[in-house]
mmCIF file of C-alpha atoms in Angstrom:
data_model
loop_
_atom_site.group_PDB
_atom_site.id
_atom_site.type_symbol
_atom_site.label_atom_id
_atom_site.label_comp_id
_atom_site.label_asym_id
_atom_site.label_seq_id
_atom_site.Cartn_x
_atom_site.Cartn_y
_atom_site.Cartn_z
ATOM 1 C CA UNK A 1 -18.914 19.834 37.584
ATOM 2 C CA UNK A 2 -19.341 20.498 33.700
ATOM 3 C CA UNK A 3 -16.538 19.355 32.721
ATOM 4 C CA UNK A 4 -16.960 15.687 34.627
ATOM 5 C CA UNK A 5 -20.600 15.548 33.428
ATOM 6 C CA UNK A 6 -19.538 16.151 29.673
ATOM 7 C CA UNK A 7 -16.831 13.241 30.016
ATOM 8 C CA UNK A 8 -19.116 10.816 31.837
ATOM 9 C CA UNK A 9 -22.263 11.772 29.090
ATOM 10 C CA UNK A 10 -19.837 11.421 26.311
ATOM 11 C CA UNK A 11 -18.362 8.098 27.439
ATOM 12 C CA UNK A 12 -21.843 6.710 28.104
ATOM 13 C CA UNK A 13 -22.430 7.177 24.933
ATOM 14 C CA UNK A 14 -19.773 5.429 23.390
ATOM 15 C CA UNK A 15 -17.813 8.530 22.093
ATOM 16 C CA UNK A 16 -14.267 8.943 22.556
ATOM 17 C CA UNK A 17 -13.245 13.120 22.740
ATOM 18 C CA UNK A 18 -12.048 12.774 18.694
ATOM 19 C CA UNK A 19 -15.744 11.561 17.751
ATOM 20 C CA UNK A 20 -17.250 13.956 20.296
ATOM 21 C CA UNK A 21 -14.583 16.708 18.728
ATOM 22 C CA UNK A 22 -16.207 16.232 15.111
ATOM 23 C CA UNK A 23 -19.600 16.353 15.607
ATOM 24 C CA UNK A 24 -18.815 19.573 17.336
ATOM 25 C CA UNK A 25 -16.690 20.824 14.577
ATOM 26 C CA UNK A 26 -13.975 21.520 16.645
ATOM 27 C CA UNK A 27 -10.609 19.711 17.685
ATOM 28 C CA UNK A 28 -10.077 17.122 20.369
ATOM 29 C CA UNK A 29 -7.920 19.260 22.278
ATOM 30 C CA UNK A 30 -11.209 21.692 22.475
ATOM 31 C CA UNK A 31 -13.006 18.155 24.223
ATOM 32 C CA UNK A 32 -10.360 17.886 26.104
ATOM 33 C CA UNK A 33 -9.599 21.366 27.740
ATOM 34 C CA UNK A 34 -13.213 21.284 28.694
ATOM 35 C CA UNK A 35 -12.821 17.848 29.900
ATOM 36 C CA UNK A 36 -10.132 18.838 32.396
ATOM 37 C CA UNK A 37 -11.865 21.540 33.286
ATOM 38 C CA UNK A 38 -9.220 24.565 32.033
ATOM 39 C CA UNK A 39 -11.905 26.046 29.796
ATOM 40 C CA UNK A 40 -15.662 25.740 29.505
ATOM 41 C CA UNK A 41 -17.784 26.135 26.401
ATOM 42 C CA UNK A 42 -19.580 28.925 25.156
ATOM 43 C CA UNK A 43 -23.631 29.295 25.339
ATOM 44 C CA UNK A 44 -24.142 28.412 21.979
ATOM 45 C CA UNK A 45 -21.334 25.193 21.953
ATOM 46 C CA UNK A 46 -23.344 24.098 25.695
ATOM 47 C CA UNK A 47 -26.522 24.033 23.121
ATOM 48 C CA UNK A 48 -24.755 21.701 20.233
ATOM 49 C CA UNK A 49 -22.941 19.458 23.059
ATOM 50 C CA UNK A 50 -26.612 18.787 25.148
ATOM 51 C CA UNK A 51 -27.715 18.255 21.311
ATOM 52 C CA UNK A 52 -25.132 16.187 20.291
ATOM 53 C CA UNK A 53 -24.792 13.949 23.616
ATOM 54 C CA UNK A 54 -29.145 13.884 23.444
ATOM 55 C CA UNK A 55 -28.821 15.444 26.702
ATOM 56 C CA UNK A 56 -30.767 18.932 28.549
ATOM 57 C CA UNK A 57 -28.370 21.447 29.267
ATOM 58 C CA UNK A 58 -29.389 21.443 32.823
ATOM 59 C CA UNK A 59 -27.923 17.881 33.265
ATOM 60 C CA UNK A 60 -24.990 19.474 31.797
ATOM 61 C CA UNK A 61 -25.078 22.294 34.235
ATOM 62 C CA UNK A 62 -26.110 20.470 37.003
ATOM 63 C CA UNK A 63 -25.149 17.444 38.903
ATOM 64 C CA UNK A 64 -22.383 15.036 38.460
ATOM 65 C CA UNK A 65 -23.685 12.340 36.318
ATOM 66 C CA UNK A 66 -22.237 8.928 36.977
ATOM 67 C CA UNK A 67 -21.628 6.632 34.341
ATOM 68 C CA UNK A 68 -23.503 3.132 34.948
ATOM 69 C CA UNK A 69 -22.909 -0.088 33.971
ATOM 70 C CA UNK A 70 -25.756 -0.966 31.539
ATOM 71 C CA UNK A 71 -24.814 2.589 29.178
ATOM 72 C CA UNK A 72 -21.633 1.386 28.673
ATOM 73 C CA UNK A 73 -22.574 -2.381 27.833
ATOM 74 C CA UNK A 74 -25.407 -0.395 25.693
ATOM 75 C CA UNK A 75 -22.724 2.081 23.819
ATOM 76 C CA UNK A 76 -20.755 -1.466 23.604
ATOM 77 C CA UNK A 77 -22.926 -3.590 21.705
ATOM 78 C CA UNK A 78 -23.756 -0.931 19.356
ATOM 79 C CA UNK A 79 -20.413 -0.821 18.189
ATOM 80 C CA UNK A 80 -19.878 -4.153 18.307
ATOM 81 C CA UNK A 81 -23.196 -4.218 16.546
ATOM 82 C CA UNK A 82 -21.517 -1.791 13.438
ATOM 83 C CA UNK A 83 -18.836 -4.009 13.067
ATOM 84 C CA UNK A 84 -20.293 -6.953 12.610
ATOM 85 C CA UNK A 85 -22.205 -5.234 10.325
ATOM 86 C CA UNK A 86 -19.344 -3.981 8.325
ATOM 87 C CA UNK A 87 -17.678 -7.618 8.712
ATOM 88 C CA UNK A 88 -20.720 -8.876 7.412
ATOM 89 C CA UNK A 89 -20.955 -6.552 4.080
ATOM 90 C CA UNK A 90 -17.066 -7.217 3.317
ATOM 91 C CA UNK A 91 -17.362 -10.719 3.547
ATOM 92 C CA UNK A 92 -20.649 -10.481 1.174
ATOM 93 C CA UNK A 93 -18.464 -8.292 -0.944
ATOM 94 C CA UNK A 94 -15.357 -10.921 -1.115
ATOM 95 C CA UNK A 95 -17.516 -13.680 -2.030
ATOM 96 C CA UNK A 96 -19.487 -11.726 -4.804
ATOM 97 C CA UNK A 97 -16.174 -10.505 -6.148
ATOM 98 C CA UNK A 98 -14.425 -14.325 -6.023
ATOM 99 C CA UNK A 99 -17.557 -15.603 -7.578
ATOM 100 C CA UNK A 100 -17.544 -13.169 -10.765
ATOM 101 C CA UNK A 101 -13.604 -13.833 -10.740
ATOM 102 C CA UNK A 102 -13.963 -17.534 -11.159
ATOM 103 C CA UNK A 103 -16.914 -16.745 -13.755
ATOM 104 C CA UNK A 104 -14.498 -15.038 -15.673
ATOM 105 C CA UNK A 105 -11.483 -17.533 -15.524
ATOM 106 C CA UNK A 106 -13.924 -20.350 -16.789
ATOM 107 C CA UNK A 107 -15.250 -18.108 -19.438
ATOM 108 C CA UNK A 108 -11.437 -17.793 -20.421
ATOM 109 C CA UNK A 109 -10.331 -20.816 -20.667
ATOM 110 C CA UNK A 110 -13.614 -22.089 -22.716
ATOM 111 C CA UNK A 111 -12.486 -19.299 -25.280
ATOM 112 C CA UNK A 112 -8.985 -20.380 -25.219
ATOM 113 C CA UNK A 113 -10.391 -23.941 -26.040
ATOM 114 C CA UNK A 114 -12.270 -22.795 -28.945
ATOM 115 C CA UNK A 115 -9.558 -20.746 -30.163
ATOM 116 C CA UNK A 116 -7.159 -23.750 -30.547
ATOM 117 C CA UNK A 117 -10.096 -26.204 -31.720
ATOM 118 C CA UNK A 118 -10.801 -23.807 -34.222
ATOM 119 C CA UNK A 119 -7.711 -23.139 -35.685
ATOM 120 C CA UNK A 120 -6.558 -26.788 -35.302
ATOM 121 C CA UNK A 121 -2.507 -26.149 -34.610
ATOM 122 C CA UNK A 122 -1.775 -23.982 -37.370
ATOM 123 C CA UNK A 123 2.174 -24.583 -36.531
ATOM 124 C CA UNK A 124 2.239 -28.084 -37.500
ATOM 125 C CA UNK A 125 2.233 -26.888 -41.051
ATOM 126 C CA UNK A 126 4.738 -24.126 -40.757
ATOM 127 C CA UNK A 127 8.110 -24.106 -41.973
ATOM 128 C CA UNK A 128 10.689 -24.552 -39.724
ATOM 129 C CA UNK A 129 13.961 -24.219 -41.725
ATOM 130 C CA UNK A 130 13.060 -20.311 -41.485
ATOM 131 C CA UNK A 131 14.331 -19.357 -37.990
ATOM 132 C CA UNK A 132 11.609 -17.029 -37.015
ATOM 133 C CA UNK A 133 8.260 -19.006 -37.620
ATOM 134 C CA UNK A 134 10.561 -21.843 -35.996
ATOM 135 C CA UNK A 135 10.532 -20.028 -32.874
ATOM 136 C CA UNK A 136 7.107 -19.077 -33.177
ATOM 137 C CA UNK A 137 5.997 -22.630 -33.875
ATOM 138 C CA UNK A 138 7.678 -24.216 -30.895
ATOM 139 C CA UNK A 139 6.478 -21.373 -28.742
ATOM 140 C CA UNK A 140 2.907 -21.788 -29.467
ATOM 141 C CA UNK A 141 3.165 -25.564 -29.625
ATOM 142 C CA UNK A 142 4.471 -25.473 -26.013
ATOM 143 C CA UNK A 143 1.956 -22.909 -24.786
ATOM 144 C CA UNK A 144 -1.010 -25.640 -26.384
ATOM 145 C CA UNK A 145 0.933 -28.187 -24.598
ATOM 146 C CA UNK A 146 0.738 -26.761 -21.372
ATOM 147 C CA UNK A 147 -2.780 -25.094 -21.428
ATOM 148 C CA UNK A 148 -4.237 -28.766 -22.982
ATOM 149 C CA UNK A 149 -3.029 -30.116 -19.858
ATOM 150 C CA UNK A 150 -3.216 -27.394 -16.952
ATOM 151 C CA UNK A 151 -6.702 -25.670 -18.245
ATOM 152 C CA UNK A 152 -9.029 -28.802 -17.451
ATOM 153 C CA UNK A 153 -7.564 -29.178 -13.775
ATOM 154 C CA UNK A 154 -7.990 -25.073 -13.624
ATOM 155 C CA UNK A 155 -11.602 -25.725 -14.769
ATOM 156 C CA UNK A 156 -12.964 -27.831 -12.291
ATOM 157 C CA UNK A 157 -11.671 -26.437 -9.514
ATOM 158 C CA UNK A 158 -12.676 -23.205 -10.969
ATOM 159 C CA UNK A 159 -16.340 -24.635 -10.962
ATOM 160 C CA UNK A 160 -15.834 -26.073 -7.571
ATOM 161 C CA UNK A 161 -15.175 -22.937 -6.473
ATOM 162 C CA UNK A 162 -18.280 -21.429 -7.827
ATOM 163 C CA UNK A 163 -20.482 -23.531 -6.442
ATOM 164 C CA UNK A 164 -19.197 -23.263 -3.212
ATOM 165 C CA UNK A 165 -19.156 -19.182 -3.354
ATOM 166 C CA UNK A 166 -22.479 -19.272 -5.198
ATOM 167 C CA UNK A 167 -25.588 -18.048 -2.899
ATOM 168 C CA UNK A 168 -29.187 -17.553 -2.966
ATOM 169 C CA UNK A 169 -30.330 -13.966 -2.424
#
């Protein structure tokens, strides 16, 4: 009789024997030896189990307790409940994080852009009969090439981006 009202309590509650098992500070096989009925808790474990299950001893003790329908849609929801919640946060968390990310990009590439306009191609000056600032030259002449070109489309769809991931709080 214990050992069926401790698994009906517990899975009214929405516990499965490992959750049940840590509260108690003991190991699922503990949950489930008493479960089956081929041990029974001390005194002092009955207490802690009617504790952790919010349930008198006595109910423990006495009667078989049968499960009904509305505790397990109850024990249901509530976990349904937590992980929306946690679905929720994470998705609060992914937009936060794209929206400083895209922040940062823009930031970025302004920087590059004042870089360059700053320093107004430096390599068109350089002399390019010595093989090494050759190189160099047509390196960082291609890289201005590219970025000139790729950076403004990166921009705006960077800024699209934050306006669509940007949010009132």
């Amino acid at each position: 009789m214990l050992n069926e009202n401790i698994k009906a309590i517990r899975k009214s509650k929405g516990l499965s024997q490992q959750e049940l098992a840590i509260k108690l500070n003991v190991v699922r096989q503990t949950v489930s030896k008493w479960e089956q009925g081929l041990s029974v808790p001390d005194s002092d474990m009955l207490v802690l189990i009617s504790e952790v299950l919010e349930t008198p001893v006595s109910t423990l003790l006495g009667e078989t307790v049968v499960e009904t329908e509305a505790d397990r849609l109850k024990a249901i929801s509530e976990k349904l409940e937590v992980i929306n919640l946690q679905l929720a946060q994470r998705k609060t968390t992914r937009r936060k994080v794209i929206y400083w990310l895209l922040i940062s990009l823009c930031t970025g590439i302004v920087i590059v852009f004042a870089i360059l306009w700053t320093i107004e191609s430096p390599y068109l000056g350089w002399d390019y009969s010595n093989p090494e600032t050759a190189v160099l030259g047509v390196a960082f002449h291609s890289f201005e090439w590219l970025f000139v070109r790729v950076a403004p489309i990166v921009l705006i769809g960077a800024g699209i981006g934050i306006v669509l991931t940007w949010k009132k709080e």
